[in-house]
PDB file of C-alpha atoms and ligand atoms in Angstrom:
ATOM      1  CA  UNK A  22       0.000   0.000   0.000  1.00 46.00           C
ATOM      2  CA  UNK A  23       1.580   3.272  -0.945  1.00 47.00           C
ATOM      3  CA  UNK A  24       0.647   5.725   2.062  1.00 50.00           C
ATOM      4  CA  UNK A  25       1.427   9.504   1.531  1.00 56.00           C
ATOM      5  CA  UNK A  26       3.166  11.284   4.571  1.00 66.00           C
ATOM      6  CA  UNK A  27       1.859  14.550   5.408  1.00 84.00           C
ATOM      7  CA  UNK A  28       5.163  16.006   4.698  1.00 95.00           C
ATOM      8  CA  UNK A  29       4.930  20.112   4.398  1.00 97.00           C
ATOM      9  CA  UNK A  30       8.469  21.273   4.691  1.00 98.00           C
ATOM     10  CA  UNK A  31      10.723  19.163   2.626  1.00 98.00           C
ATOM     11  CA  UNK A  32      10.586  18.436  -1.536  1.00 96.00           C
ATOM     12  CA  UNK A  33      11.175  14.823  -2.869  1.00 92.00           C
ATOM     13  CA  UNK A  34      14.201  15.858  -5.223  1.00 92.00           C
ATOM     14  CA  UNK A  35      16.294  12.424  -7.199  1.00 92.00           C
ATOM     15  CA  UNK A  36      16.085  11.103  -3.246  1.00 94.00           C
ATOM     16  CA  UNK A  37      18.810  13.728  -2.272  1.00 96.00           C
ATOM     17  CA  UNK A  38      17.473  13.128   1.209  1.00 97.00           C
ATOM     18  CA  UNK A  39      16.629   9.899   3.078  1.00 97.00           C
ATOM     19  CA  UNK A  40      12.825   9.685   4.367  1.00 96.00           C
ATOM     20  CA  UNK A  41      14.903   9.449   7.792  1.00 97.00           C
ATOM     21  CA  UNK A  42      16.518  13.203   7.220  1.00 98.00           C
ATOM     22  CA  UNK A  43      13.329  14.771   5.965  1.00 98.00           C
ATOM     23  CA  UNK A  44      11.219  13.397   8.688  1.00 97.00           C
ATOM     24  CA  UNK A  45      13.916  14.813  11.298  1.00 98.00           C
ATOM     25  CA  UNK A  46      13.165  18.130   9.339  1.00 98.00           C
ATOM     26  CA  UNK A  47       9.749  17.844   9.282  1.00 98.00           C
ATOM     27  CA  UNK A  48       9.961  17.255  13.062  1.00 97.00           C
ATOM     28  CA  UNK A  49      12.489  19.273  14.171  1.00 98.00           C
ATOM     29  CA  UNK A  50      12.701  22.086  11.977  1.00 98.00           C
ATOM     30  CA  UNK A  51      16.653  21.690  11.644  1.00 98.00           C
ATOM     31  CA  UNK A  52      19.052  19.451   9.712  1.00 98.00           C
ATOM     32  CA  UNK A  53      22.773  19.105   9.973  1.00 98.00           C
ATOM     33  CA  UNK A  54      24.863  17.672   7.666  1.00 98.00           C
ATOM     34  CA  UNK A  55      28.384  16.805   8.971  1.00 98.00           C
ATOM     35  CA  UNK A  56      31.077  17.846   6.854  1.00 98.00           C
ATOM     36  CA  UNK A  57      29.148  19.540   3.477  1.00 98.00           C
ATOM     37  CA  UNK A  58      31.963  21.758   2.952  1.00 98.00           C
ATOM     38  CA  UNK A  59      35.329  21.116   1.990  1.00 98.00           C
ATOM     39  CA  UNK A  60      38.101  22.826   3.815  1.00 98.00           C
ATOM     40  CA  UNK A  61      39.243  24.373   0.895  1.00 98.00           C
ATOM     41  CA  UNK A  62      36.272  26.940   0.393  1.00 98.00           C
ATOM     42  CA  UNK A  63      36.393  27.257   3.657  1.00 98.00           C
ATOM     43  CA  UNK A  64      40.155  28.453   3.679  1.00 98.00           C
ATOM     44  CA  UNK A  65      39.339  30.840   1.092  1.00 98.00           C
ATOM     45  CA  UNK A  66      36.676  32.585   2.765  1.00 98.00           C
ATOM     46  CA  UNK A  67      38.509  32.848   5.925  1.00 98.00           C
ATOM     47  CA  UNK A  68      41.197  34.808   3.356  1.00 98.00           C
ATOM     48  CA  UNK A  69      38.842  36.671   1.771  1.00 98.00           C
ATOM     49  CA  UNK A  70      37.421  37.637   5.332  1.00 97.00           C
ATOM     50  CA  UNK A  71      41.070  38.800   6.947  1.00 97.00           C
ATOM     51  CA  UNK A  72      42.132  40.572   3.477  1.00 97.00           C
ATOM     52  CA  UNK A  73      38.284  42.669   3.656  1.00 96.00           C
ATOM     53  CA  UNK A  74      38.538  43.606   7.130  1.00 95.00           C
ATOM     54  CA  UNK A  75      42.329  44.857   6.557  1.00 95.00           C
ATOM     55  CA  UNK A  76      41.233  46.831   3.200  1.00 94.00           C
ATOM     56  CA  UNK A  77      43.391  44.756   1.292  1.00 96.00           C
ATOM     57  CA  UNK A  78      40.564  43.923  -1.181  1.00 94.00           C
ATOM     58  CA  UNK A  79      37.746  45.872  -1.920  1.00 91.00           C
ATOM     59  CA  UNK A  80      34.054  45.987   0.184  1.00 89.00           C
ATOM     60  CA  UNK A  81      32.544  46.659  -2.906  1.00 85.00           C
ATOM     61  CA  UNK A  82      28.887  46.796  -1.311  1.00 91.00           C
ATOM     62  CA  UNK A  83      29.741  44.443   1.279  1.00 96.00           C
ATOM     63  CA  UNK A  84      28.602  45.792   4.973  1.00 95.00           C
ATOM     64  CA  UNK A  85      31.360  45.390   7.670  1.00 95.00           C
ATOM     65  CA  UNK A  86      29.536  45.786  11.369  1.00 94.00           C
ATOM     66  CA  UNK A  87      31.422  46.000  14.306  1.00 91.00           C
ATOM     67  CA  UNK A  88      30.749  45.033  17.817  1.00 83.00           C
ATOM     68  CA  UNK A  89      28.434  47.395  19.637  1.00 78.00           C
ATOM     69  CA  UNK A  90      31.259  47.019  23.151  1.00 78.00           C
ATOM     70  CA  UNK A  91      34.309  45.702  20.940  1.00 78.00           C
ATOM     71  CA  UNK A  92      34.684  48.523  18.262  1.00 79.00           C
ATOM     72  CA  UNK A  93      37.829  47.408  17.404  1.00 84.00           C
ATOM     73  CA  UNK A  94      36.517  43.717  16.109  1.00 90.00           C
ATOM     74  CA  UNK A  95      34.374  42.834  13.304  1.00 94.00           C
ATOM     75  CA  UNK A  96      31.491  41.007  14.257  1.00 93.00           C
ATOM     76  CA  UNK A  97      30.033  40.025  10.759  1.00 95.00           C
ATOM     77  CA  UNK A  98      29.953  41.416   7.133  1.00 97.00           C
ATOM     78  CA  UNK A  99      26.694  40.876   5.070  1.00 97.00           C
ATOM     79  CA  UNK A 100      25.799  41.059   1.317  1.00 97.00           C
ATOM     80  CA  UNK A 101      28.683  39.004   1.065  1.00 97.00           C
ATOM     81  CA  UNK A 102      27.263  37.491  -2.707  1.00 95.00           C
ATOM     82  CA  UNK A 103      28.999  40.731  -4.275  1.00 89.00           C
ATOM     83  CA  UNK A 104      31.920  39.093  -3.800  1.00 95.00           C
ATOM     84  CA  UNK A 105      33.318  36.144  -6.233  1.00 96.00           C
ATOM     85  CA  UNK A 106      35.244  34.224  -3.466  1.00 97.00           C
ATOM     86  CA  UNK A 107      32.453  33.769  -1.337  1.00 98.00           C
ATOM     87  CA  UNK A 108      30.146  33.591  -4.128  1.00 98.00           C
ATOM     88  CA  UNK A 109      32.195  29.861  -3.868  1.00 98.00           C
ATOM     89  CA  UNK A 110      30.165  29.013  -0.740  1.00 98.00           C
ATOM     90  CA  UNK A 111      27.078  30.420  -1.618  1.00 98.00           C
ATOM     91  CA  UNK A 112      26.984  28.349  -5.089  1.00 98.00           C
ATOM     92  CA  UNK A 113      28.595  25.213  -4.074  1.00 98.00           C
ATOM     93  CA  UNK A 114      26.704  22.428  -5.130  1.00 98.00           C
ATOM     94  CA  UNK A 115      27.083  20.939  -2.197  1.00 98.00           C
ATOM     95  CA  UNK A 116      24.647  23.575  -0.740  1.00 98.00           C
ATOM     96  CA  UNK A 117      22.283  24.336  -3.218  1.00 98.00           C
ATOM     97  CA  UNK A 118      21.311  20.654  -3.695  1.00 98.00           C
ATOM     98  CA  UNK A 119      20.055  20.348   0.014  1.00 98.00           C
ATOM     99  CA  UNK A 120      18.854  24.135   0.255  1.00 98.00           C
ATOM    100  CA  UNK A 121      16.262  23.294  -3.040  1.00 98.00           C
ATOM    101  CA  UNK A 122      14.607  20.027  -1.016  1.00 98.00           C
ATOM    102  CA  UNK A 123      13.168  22.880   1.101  1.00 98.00           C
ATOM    103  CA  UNK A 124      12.598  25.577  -1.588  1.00 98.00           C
ATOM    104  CA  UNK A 125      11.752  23.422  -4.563  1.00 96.00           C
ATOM    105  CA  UNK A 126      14.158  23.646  -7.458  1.00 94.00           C
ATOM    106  CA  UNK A 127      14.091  27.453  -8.556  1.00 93.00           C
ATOM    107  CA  UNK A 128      15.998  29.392  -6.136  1.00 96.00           C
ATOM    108  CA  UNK A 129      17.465  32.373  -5.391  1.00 97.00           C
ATOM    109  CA  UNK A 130      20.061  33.129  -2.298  1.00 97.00           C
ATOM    110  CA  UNK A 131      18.283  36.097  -0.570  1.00 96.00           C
ATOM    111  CA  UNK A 132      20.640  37.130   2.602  1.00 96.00           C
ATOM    112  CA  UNK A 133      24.060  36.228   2.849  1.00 97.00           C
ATOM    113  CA  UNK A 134      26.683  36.963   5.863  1.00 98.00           C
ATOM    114  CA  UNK A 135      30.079  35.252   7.295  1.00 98.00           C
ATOM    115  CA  UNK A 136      29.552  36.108  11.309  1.00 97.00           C
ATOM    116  CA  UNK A 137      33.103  36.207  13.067  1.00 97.00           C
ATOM    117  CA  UNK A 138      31.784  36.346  16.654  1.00 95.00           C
ATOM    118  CA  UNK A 139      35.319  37.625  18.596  1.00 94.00           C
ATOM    119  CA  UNK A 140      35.845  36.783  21.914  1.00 94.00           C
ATOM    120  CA  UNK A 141      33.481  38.597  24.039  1.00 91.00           C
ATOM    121  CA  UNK A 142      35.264  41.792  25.772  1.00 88.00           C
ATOM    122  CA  UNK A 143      32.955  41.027  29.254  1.00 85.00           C
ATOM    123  CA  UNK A 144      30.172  42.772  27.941  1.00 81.00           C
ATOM    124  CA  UNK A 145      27.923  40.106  26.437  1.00 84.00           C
ATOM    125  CA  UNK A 146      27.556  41.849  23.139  1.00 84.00           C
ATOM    126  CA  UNK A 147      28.912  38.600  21.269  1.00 88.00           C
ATOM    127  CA  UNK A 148      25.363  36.719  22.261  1.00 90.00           C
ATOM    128  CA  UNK A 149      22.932  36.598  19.586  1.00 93.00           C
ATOM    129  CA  UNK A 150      19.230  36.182  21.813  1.00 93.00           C
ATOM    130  CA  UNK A 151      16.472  33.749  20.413  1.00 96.00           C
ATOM    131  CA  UNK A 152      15.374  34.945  17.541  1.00 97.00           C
ATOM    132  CA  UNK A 153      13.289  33.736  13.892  1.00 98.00           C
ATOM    133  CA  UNK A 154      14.918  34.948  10.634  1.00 98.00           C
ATOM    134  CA  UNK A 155      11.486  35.088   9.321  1.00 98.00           C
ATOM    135  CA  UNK A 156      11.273  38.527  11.148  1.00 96.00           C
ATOM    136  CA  UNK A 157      13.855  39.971   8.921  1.00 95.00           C
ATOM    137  CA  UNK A 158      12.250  38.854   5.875  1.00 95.00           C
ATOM    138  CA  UNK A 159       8.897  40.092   4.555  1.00 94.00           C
ATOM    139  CA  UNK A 160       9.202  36.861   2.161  1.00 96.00           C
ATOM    140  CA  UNK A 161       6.374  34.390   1.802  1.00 96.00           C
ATOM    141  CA  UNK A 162       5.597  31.201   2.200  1.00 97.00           C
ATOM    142  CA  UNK A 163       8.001  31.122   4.595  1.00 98.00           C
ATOM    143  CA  UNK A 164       7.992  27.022   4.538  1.00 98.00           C
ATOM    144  CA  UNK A 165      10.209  27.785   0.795  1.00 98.00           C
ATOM    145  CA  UNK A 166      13.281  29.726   2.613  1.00 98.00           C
ATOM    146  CA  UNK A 167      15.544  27.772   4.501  1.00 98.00           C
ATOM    147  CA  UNK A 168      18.754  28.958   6.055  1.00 98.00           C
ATOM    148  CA  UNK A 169      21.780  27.310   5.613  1.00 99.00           C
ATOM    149  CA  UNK A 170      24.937  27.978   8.122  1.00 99.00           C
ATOM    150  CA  UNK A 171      28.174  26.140   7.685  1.00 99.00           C
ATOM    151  CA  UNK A 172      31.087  26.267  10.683  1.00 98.00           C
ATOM    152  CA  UNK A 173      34.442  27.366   9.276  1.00 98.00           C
ATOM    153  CA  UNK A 174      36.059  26.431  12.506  1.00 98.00           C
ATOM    154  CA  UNK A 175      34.683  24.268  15.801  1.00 98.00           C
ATOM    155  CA  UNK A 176      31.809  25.733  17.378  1.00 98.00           C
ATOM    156  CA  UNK A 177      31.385  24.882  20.459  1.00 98.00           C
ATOM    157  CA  UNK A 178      29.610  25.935  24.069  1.00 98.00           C
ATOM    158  CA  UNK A 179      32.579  27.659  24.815  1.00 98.00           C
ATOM    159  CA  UNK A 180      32.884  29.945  21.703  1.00 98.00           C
ATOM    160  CA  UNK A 181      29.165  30.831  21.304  1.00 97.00           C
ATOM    161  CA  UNK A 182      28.038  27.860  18.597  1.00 98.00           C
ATOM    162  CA  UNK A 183      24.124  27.864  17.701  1.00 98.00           C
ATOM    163  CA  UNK A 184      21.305  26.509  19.777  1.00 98.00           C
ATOM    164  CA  UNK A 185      18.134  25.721  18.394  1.00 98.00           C
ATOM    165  CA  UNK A 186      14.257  25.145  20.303  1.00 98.00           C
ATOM    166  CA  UNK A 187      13.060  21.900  17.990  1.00 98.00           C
ATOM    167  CA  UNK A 188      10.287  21.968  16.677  1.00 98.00           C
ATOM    168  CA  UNK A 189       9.602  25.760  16.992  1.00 98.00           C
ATOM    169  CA  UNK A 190       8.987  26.155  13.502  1.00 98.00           C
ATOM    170  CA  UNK A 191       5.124  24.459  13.993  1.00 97.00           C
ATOM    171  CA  UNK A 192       3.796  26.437  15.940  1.00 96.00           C
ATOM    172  CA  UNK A 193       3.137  28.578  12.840  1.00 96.00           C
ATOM    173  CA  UNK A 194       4.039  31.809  14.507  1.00 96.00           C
ATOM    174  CA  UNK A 195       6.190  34.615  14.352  1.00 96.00           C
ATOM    175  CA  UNK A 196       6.909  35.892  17.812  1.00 96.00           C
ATOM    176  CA  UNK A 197       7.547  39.496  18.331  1.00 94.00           C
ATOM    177  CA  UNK A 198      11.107  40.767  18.988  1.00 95.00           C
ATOM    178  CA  UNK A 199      12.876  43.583  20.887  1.00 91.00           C
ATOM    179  CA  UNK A 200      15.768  44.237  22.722  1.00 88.00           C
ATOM    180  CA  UNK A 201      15.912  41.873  25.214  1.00 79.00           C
ATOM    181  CA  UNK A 202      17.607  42.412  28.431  1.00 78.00           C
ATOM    182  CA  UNK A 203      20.855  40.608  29.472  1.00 74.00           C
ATOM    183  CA  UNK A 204      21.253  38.642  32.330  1.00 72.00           C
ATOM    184  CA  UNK A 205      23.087  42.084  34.088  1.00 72.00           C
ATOM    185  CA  UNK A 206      20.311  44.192  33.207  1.00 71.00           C
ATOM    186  CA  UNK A 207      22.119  45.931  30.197  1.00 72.00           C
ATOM    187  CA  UNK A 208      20.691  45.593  26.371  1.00 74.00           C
ATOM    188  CA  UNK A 209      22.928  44.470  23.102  1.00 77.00           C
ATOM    189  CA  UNK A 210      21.426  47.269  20.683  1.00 79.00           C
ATOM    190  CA  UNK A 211      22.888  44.913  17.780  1.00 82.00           C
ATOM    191  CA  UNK A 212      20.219  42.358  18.121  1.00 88.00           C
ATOM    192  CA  UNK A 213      16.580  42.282  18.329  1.00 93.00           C
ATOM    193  CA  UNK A 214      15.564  39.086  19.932  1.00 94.00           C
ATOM    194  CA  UNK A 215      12.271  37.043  21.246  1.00 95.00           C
ATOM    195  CA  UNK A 216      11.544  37.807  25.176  1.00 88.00           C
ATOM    196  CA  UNK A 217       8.533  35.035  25.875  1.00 90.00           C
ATOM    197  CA  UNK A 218       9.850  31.947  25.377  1.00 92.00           C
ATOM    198  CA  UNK A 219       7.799  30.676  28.004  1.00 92.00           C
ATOM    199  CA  UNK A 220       6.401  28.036  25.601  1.00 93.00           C
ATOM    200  CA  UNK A 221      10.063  26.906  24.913  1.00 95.00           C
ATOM    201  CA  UNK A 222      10.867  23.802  26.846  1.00 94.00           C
ATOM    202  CA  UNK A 223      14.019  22.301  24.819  1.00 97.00           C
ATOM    203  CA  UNK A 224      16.786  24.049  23.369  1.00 98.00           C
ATOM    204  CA  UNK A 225      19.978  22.354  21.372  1.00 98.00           C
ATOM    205  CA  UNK A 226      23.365  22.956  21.276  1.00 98.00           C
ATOM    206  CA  UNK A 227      24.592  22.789  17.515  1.00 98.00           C
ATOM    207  CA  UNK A 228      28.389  21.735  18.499  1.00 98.00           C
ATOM    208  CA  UNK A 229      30.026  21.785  14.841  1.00 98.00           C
ATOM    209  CA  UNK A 230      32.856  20.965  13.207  1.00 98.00           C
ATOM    210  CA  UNK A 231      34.576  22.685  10.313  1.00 98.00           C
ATOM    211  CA  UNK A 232      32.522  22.472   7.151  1.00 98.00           C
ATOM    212  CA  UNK A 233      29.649  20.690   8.809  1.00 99.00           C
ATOM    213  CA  UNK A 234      26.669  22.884   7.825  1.00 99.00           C
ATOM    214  CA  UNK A 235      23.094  23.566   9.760  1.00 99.00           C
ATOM    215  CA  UNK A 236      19.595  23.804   6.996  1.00 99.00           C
ATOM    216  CA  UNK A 237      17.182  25.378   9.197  1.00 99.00           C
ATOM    217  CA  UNK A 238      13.561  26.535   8.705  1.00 98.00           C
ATOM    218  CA  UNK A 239      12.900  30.772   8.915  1.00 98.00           C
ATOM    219  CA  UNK A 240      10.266  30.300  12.113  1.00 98.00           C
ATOM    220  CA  UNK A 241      12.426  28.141  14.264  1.00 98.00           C
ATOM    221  CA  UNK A 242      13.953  29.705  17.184  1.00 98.00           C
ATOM    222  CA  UNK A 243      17.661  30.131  17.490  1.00 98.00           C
ATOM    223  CA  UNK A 244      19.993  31.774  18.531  1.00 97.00           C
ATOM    224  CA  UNK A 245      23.972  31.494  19.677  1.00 97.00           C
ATOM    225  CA  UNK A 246      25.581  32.042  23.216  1.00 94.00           C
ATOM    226  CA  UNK A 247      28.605  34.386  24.226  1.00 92.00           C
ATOM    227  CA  UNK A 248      32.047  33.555  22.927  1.00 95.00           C
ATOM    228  CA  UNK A 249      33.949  33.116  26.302  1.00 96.00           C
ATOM    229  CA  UNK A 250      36.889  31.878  24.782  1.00 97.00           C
ATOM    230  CA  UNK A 251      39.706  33.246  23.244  1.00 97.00           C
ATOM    231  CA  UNK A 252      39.126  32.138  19.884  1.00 96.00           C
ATOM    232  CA  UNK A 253      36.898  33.234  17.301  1.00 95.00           C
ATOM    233  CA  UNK A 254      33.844  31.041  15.979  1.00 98.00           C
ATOM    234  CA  UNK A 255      33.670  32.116  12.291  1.00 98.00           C
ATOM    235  CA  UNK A 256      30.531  30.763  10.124  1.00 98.00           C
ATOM    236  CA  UNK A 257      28.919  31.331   6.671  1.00 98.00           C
ATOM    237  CA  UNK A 258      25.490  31.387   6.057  1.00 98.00           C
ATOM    238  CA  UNK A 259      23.237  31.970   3.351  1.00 98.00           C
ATOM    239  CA  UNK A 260      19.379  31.939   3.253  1.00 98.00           C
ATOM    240  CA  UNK A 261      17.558  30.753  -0.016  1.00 98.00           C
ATOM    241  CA  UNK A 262      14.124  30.757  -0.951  1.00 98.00           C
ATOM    242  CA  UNK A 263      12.003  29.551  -3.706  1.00 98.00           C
ATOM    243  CA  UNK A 264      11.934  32.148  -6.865  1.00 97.00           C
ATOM    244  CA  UNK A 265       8.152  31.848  -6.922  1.00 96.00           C
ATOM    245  CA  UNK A 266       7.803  33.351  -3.339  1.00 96.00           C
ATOM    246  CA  UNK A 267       6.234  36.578  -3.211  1.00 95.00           C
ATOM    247  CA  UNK A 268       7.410  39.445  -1.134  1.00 93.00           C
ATOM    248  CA  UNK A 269       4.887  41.366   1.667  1.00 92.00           C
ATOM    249  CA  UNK A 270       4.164  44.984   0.533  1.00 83.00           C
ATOM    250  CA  UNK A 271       5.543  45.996   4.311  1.00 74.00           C
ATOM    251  CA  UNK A 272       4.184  49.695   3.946  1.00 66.00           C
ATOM    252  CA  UNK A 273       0.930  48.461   4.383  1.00 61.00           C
TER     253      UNK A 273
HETATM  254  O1  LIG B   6      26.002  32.778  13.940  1.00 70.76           O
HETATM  255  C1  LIG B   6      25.401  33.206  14.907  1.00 70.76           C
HETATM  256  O2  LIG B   6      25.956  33.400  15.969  1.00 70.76           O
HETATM  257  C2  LIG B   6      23.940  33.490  14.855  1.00 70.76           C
HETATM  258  C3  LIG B   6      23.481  33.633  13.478  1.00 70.76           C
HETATM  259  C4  LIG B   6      22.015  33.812  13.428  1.00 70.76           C
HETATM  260  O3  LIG B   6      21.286  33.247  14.157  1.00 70.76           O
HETATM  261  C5  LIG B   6      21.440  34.730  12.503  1.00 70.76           C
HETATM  262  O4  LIG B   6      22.140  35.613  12.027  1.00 70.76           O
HETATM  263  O5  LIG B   6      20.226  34.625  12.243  1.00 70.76           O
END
C-alpha cells in the first residue's frame, strides 16, 4: 500500500534526502549535515574575510559591522554574494542541492553573511538572543526559505556555537522581537531578539565541526551564546528561498 506522509516542509528531489533526514526536518525544523563543505572553500573565505577587514581587497557593497562594546573587532559582514570568493560558498553544489529540497528547485540566495563572533570583551555583546529569521524577511511562504549555516572552525559551548528550540517552527508563529535584556540588566542594541519563550521547553546545542553545515527553517527559534573563549567562531550562512515566493508589501 503506498501511504502519503503529510510532509509540508521538505521536496522529494532524485532522493537527495533519506525519508529518515526529511522526517527529522519535518519534526524538528533543523538538519545538519556533517562535513558539506570542503576545507578548501572554507580556507578561502577565511582569506577573503582577513584581506576585507584589513582593506586589502575591496568591500565593494559588502557591509562590515562591528561590535556594539568591541569597536575594534568585526562582528560580521553581510551582502557578502557581491563578492566572487564567497560567491564559492554560496553556489557550491554541495549547498544548493540540500537548500532546493526545502525551496523546490528554482531558487534564489536572498541574505548572505560570514559572522566572526570575537571573543566577548565582558560585555555580552557577542550573544545573539532567540530569535526567527522570518522577522527579517517580509518573504512568503516562509515554509520555501531555509537557512543554511556552515562552521568554518569548531563551534562549540565555549565559543558561542548555535542553539536551536526543535520543533519551533510548527507552531506557525512569528513571535515578536525587541531588545531583550541581558542577564546584568544591560541591552545588546545589535540584536533584536524574542523575550517570551515561556512556551520553549528544549533548546539544542549545535556543536560543529569545520565544514559541517546547519539547513534550518525561517520560524524556528535560534539563537547562539557568548564567545567566552579566546578564539573566534567564524561561520557562513546563506538563506535561499524559492523564486516563486512573493514578497509582503511591508508599507501596508
Ligand atoms: O552565527 C550566529 O551566531 C547566529 C546567526 C544567526 O542566528 C542569525 O544571524 O540569524
Amino acid at each position: 500500500m503506498n501511504v502519503s506522509l503529510p510532509l509540508r516542509y521538505t521536496k522529494d528531489i532524485s532522493n537527495r534526502l533519506t525519508m529518515k533526514q526529511r522526517l527529522f526536518y519535518e519534526k524538528n525544523g533543523y538538519l545538519v549535515f556533517p562535513g558539506l563543505i570542503p576545507q578548501d572553500v572554507i580556507d578561502e573565505c577565511h582569506k577573503r574575510f582577513d584581506d576585507i577587514i584589513e582593506n586589502k581587497v575591496s568591500r565593494d557593497g559588502i557591509l562590515v559591522m562591528y561590535d556594539v562594546k568591541d569597536r575594534k573587532s568585526v562582528n560580521k559582514i553581510q551582502y557578502i554574494n557581491q563578492d566572487p570568493i564567497f560567491r564559492h560558498y554560496i553556489e557550491h553544489k554541495n549547498i544548493l542541492d540540500v537548500a532546493e529540497c526545502f525551496t523546490g528547485p528554482n531558487i534564489l540566495a536572498i541574505h548572505n553573511m560570514l559572522i566572526a563572533k570575537p571573543p566577548d570583551i565582558g560585555f555580552g555583546s557577542s550573544r545573539h538572543p532567540p530569535h526567527q529569521d522570518l522577522y527579517y524577511m517580509p518573504i512568503r511562504p516562509a515554509d520555501r526559505i531555509v537557512a543554511a549555516w556552515t562552521a568554518m572552525e569548531p563551534c562549540d559551548r565555549e565559543n558561542g556555537c548555535l542553539y536551536v528550540a526543535p520543533a519551533s517552527h510548527r507552531a506557525d508563529r512569528l513571535y515578536e522581537h525587541s531588545y531583550p535584556l541581558n542577564s546584568d540588566g544591560t541591552i545588546n542594541k545589535f540584536y533584536h531578539g524574542i523575550e517570551e519563550l515561556s512556551s520553549i521547553k528544549e533548546w539544542v546545542n549545535l556543536e560543529m565541526q569545520t565544514g559541517d553545515t546547519v539547513f534550518f527553517h525561517p520560524l524556528l527559534i535560534h539563537g547562539s551564546g557568548i564567545n567566552k573563549s579566546k578564539r573566534t567562531r567564524r561561520a557562513i550562512s546563506c538563506h535561499y528561498s524559492s523564486a516563486d515566493c512573493n514578497v509582503l508589501d511591508v508599507r501596508k
